[in-house]
Structure formats: C-alpha cells, structure tokens
PDB file of C-alpha atoms in Angstrom:
ATOM      1  CA  UNK H 348       0.000   0.000   0.000  1.00 46.00           C
ATOM      2  CA  UNK H 349       1.058   3.562  -0.645  1.00 52.00           C
ATOM      3  CA  UNK H 350       2.182   5.620   2.285  1.00 52.00           C
ATOM      4  CA  UNK H 351       0.088   8.632   3.198  1.00 53.00           C
ATOM      5  CA  UNK H 352       1.918  11.806   2.137  1.00 53.00           C
ATOM      6  CA  UNK H 353       1.388  13.545   5.475  1.00 54.00           C
ATOM      7  CA  UNK H 354       3.038  10.623   7.280  1.00 61.00           C
ATOM      8  CA  UNK H 355       6.303  11.065   5.403  1.00 62.00           C
ATOM      9  CA  UNK H 356       8.988  12.703   7.623  1.00 60.00           C
ATOM     10  CA  UNK H 357      10.026  14.998   4.790  1.00 56.00           C
ATOM     11  CA  UNK H 358       6.468  16.199   4.284  1.00 62.00           C
ATOM     12  CA  UNK H 359       5.918  16.721   8.009  1.00 63.00           C
ATOM     13  CA  UNK H 360       8.995  18.930   8.270  1.00 67.00           C
ATOM     14  CA  UNK H 361       7.977  20.953   5.208  1.00 76.00           C
ATOM     15  CA  UNK H 362       4.459  21.385   6.629  1.00 71.00           C
ATOM     16  CA  UNK H 363       5.951  22.625   9.908  1.00 71.00           C
ATOM     17  CA  UNK H 364       8.182  24.986   7.959  1.00 80.00           C
ATOM     18  CA  UNK H 365       5.177  26.246   6.014  1.00 81.00           C
ATOM     19  CA  UNK H 366       3.240  26.836   9.229  1.00 85.00           C
ATOM     20  CA  UNK H 367       6.212  28.741  10.659  1.00 84.00           C
ATOM     21  CA  UNK H 368       6.385  30.926   7.567  1.00 84.00           C
ATOM     22  CA  UNK H 369       2.652  31.608   7.692  1.00 86.00           C
ATOM     23  CA  UNK H 370       2.863  32.560  11.366  1.00 87.00           C
ATOM     24  CA  UNK H 371       5.809  34.850  10.614  1.00 86.00           C
ATOM     25  CA  UNK H 372       3.905  36.468   7.723  1.00 86.00           C
ATOM     26  CA  UNK H 373       0.880  37.082   9.948  1.00 90.00           C
ATOM     27  CA  UNK H 374       3.064  38.632  12.631  1.00 90.00           C
ATOM     28  CA  UNK H 375       4.854  40.863  10.128  1.00 88.00           C
ATOM     29  CA  UNK H 376       1.610  42.037   8.555  1.00 91.00           C
ATOM     30  CA  UNK H 377       0.118  42.705  11.998  1.00 93.00           C
ATOM     31  CA  UNK H 378       3.177  44.775  12.906  1.00 93.00           C
ATOM     32  CA  UNK H 379       2.706  46.732   9.679  1.00 93.00           C
ATOM     33  CA  UNK H 380      -0.943  47.402  10.445  1.00 95.00           C
ATOM     34  CA  UNK H 381      -0.174  48.624  13.954  1.00 96.00           C
ATOM     35  CA  UNK H 382       2.662  50.878  12.795  1.00 96.00           C
ATOM     36  CA  UNK H 383       0.520  52.222   9.948  1.00 96.00           C
ATOM     37  CA  UNK H 384      -2.385  52.976  12.261  1.00 97.00           C
ATOM     38  CA  UNK H 385      -0.121  54.868  14.658  1.00 97.00           C
ATOM     39  CA  UNK H 386       1.321  56.893  11.781  1.00 97.00           C
ATOM     40  CA  UNK H 387      -2.163  57.618  10.413  1.00 97.00           C
ATOM     41  CA  UNK H 388      -3.318  59.003  13.764  1.00 97.00           C
ATOM     42  CA  UNK H 389      -0.276  61.245  14.104  1.00 97.00           C
ATOM     43  CA  UNK H 390      -0.468  62.431  10.491  1.00 97.00           C
ATOM     44  CA  UNK H 391      -4.213  63.029  10.740  1.00 97.00           C
ATOM     45  CA  UNK H 392      -3.792  65.245  13.770  1.00 97.00           C
ATOM     46  CA  UNK H 393      -0.805  67.003  12.208  1.00 97.00           C
ATOM     47  CA  UNK H 394      -2.850  67.720   9.070  1.00 97.00           C
ATOM     48  CA  UNK H 395      -6.092  68.580  10.860  1.00 97.00           C
ATOM     49  CA  UNK H 396      -4.722  71.427  12.967  1.00 97.00           C
ATOM     50  CA  UNK H 397      -3.406  73.647  10.148  1.00 96.00           C
ATOM     51  CA  UNK H 398      -6.233  72.705   7.770  1.00 96.00           C
ATOM     52  CA  UNK H 399      -8.994  73.672  10.181  1.00 95.00           C
ATOM     53  CA  UNK H 400      -7.105  76.716  11.438  1.00 95.00           C
ATOM     54  CA  UNK H 401      -6.529  78.025   7.920  1.00 95.00           C
ATOM     55  CA  UNK H 402     -10.144  77.351   6.951  1.00 94.00           C
ATOM     56  CA  UNK H 403     -11.246  79.614   9.807  1.00 94.00           C
ATOM     57  CA  UNK H 404      -8.620  82.377   9.546  1.00 95.00           C
ATOM     58  CA  UNK H 405      -7.590  82.787   5.879  1.00 95.00           C
ATOM     59  CA  UNK H 406     -10.029  84.469   3.524  1.00 95.00           C
ATOM     60  CA  UNK H 407      -9.235  82.232   0.536  1.00 94.00           C
ATOM     61  CA  UNK H 408      -9.503  79.018   2.551  1.00 93.00           C
ATOM     62  CA  UNK H 409     -12.693  80.221   4.238  1.00 92.00           C
ATOM     63  CA  UNK H 410     -14.262  80.818   0.830  1.00 93.00           C
ATOM     64  CA  UNK H 411     -12.993  77.680  -0.926  1.00 94.00           C
ATOM     65  CA  UNK H 412     -12.577  74.906   1.656  1.00 94.00           C
ATOM     66  CA  UNK H 413     -15.934  73.607   2.788  1.00 95.00           C
ATOM     67  CA  UNK H 414     -16.051  70.878   5.485  1.00 95.00           C
ATOM     68  CA  UNK H 415     -15.976  68.138   2.833  1.00 96.00           C
ATOM     69  CA  UNK H 416     -12.753  69.511   1.343  1.00 95.00           C
ATOM     70  CA  UNK H 417     -11.203  69.773   4.785  1.00 96.00           C
ATOM     71  CA  UNK H 418     -12.112  66.187   5.575  1.00 96.00           C
ATOM     72  CA  UNK H 419     -10.716  65.074   2.228  1.00 97.00           C
ATOM     73  CA  UNK H 420      -7.387  66.783   2.891  1.00 96.00           C
ATOM     74  CA  UNK H 421      -7.069  65.276   6.358  1.00 97.00           C
ATOM     75  CA  UNK H 422      -8.126  61.762   5.345  1.00 97.00           C
ATOM     76  CA  UNK H 423      -5.796  61.771   2.333  1.00 97.00           C
ATOM     77  CA  UNK H 424      -2.825  62.621   4.527  1.00 97.00           C
ATOM     78  CA  UNK H 425      -3.793  59.982   7.090  1.00 97.00           C
ATOM     79  CA  UNK H 426      -4.356  57.319   4.429  1.00 97.00           C
ATOM     80  CA  UNK H 427      -1.061  58.059   2.719  1.00 97.00           C
ATOM     81  CA  UNK H 428       0.800  57.872   6.025  1.00 97.00           C
ATOM     82  CA  UNK H 429      -0.867  54.550   6.853  1.00 97.00           C
ATOM     83  CA  UNK H 430       0.063  52.877   3.589  1.00 97.00           C
ATOM     84  CA  UNK H 431       3.602  54.251   3.449  1.00 97.00           C
ATOM     85  CA  UNK H 432       4.489  53.248   7.015  1.00 96.00           C
ATOM     86  CA  UNK H 433       2.738  49.869   6.819  1.00 95.00           C
ATOM     87  CA  UNK H 434       4.533  49.054   3.568  1.00 95.00           C
ATOM     88  CA  UNK H 435       7.918  50.090   4.946  1.00 95.00           C
ATOM     89  CA  UNK H 436       7.360  48.060   8.107  1.00 94.00           C
ATOM     90  CA  UNK H 437       6.375  44.908   6.226  1.00 92.00           C
ATOM     91  CA  UNK H 438       9.307  45.268   3.814  1.00 92.00           C
ATOM     92  CA  UNK H 439      11.716  45.806   6.709  1.00 92.00           C
ATOM     93  CA  UNK H 440      10.432  42.649   8.416  1.00 89.00           C
ATOM     94  CA  UNK H 441      10.614  40.653   5.198  1.00 86.00           C
ATOM     95  CA  UNK H 442      14.168  41.825   4.544  1.00 88.00           C
ATOM     96  CA  UNK H 443      15.235  40.957   8.094  1.00 86.00           C
ATOM     97  CA  UNK H 444      13.594  37.531   7.924  1.00 81.00           C
ATOM     98  CA  UNK H 445      15.048  36.713   4.514  1.00 80.00           C
ATOM     99  CA  UNK H 446      18.575  37.446   5.793  1.00 74.00           C
ATOM    100  CA  UNK H 447      17.927  35.362   8.909  1.00 70.00           C
ATOM    101  CA  UNK H 448      16.587  32.412   6.894  1.00 66.00           C
ATOM    102  CA  UNK H 449      19.553  32.487   4.539  1.00 60.00           C
ATOM    103  CA  UNK H 450      21.872  32.054   7.513  1.00 58.00           C
ATOM    104  CA  UNK H 451      23.408  35.476   6.960  1.00 53.00           C
ATOM    105  CA  UNK H 452      24.060  37.804   9.849  1.00 53.00           C
ATOM    106  CA  UNK H 453      21.594  40.648  10.274  1.00 51.00           C
ATOM    107  CA  UNK H 454      23.254  43.640   8.610  1.00 53.00           C
ATOM    108  CA  UNK H 455      21.151  46.394  10.140  1.00 53.00           C
ATOM    109  CA  UNK H 456      17.959  45.754   8.202  1.00 48.00           C
TER     110      UNK H 456
END
C-alpha cells in the first residue's frame, strides 16, 4: 500500500516549515498594520490642525474649503501615512527575515 503523504517525515517537516512561515507572515503584517495605524493618527492630527485653522482664519480658505474639502485633505494625509508606514514596516520585516533564513548575519535591516 502507498504511504500517506502527510506521514512522510520529509512532508511533516515541510508542513511545519510552512506553518512557521505563515505565522511569521501574519506577525509581520500585523506589525505593519499597527505601525501604519499609529502613523495615520499622528499624520491626521498634524494635518487637521493647520487645515482647520486656515479654513477659519484665511479668507481664501474660508471661501474655498468647505467641510468636505477639509475632511478630504485630512483623510488623504492619514491614508497616505498609513500605507507608506505599513509598507515600509512589512518590507523591513521581510528583509530581516530573509537574511535570517539564509543564515546570513543581520546587517542592520
């Protein structure tokens, strides 16, 4: 009779390796989401203060920036910060993990 594939020692070790890689990928993506959310909050506040202040004080902004435009400016800055920081965090983790898996020393990634 044929041996079950999952019972093979080689297959068991590759399944364990696959599960390790999946767990590492989940952790790295979670770290990216957390870092991106923190950056989005900071960038949103940093963009909201001057946007709202200028919309109340400057004549041009008062005439041309309705509340929808103000919200669009603030949310665009926050969204951009989220995606940039999350992407950088995930790439940094992937770079670090690829060097570690290759048996190379971590060179400041």
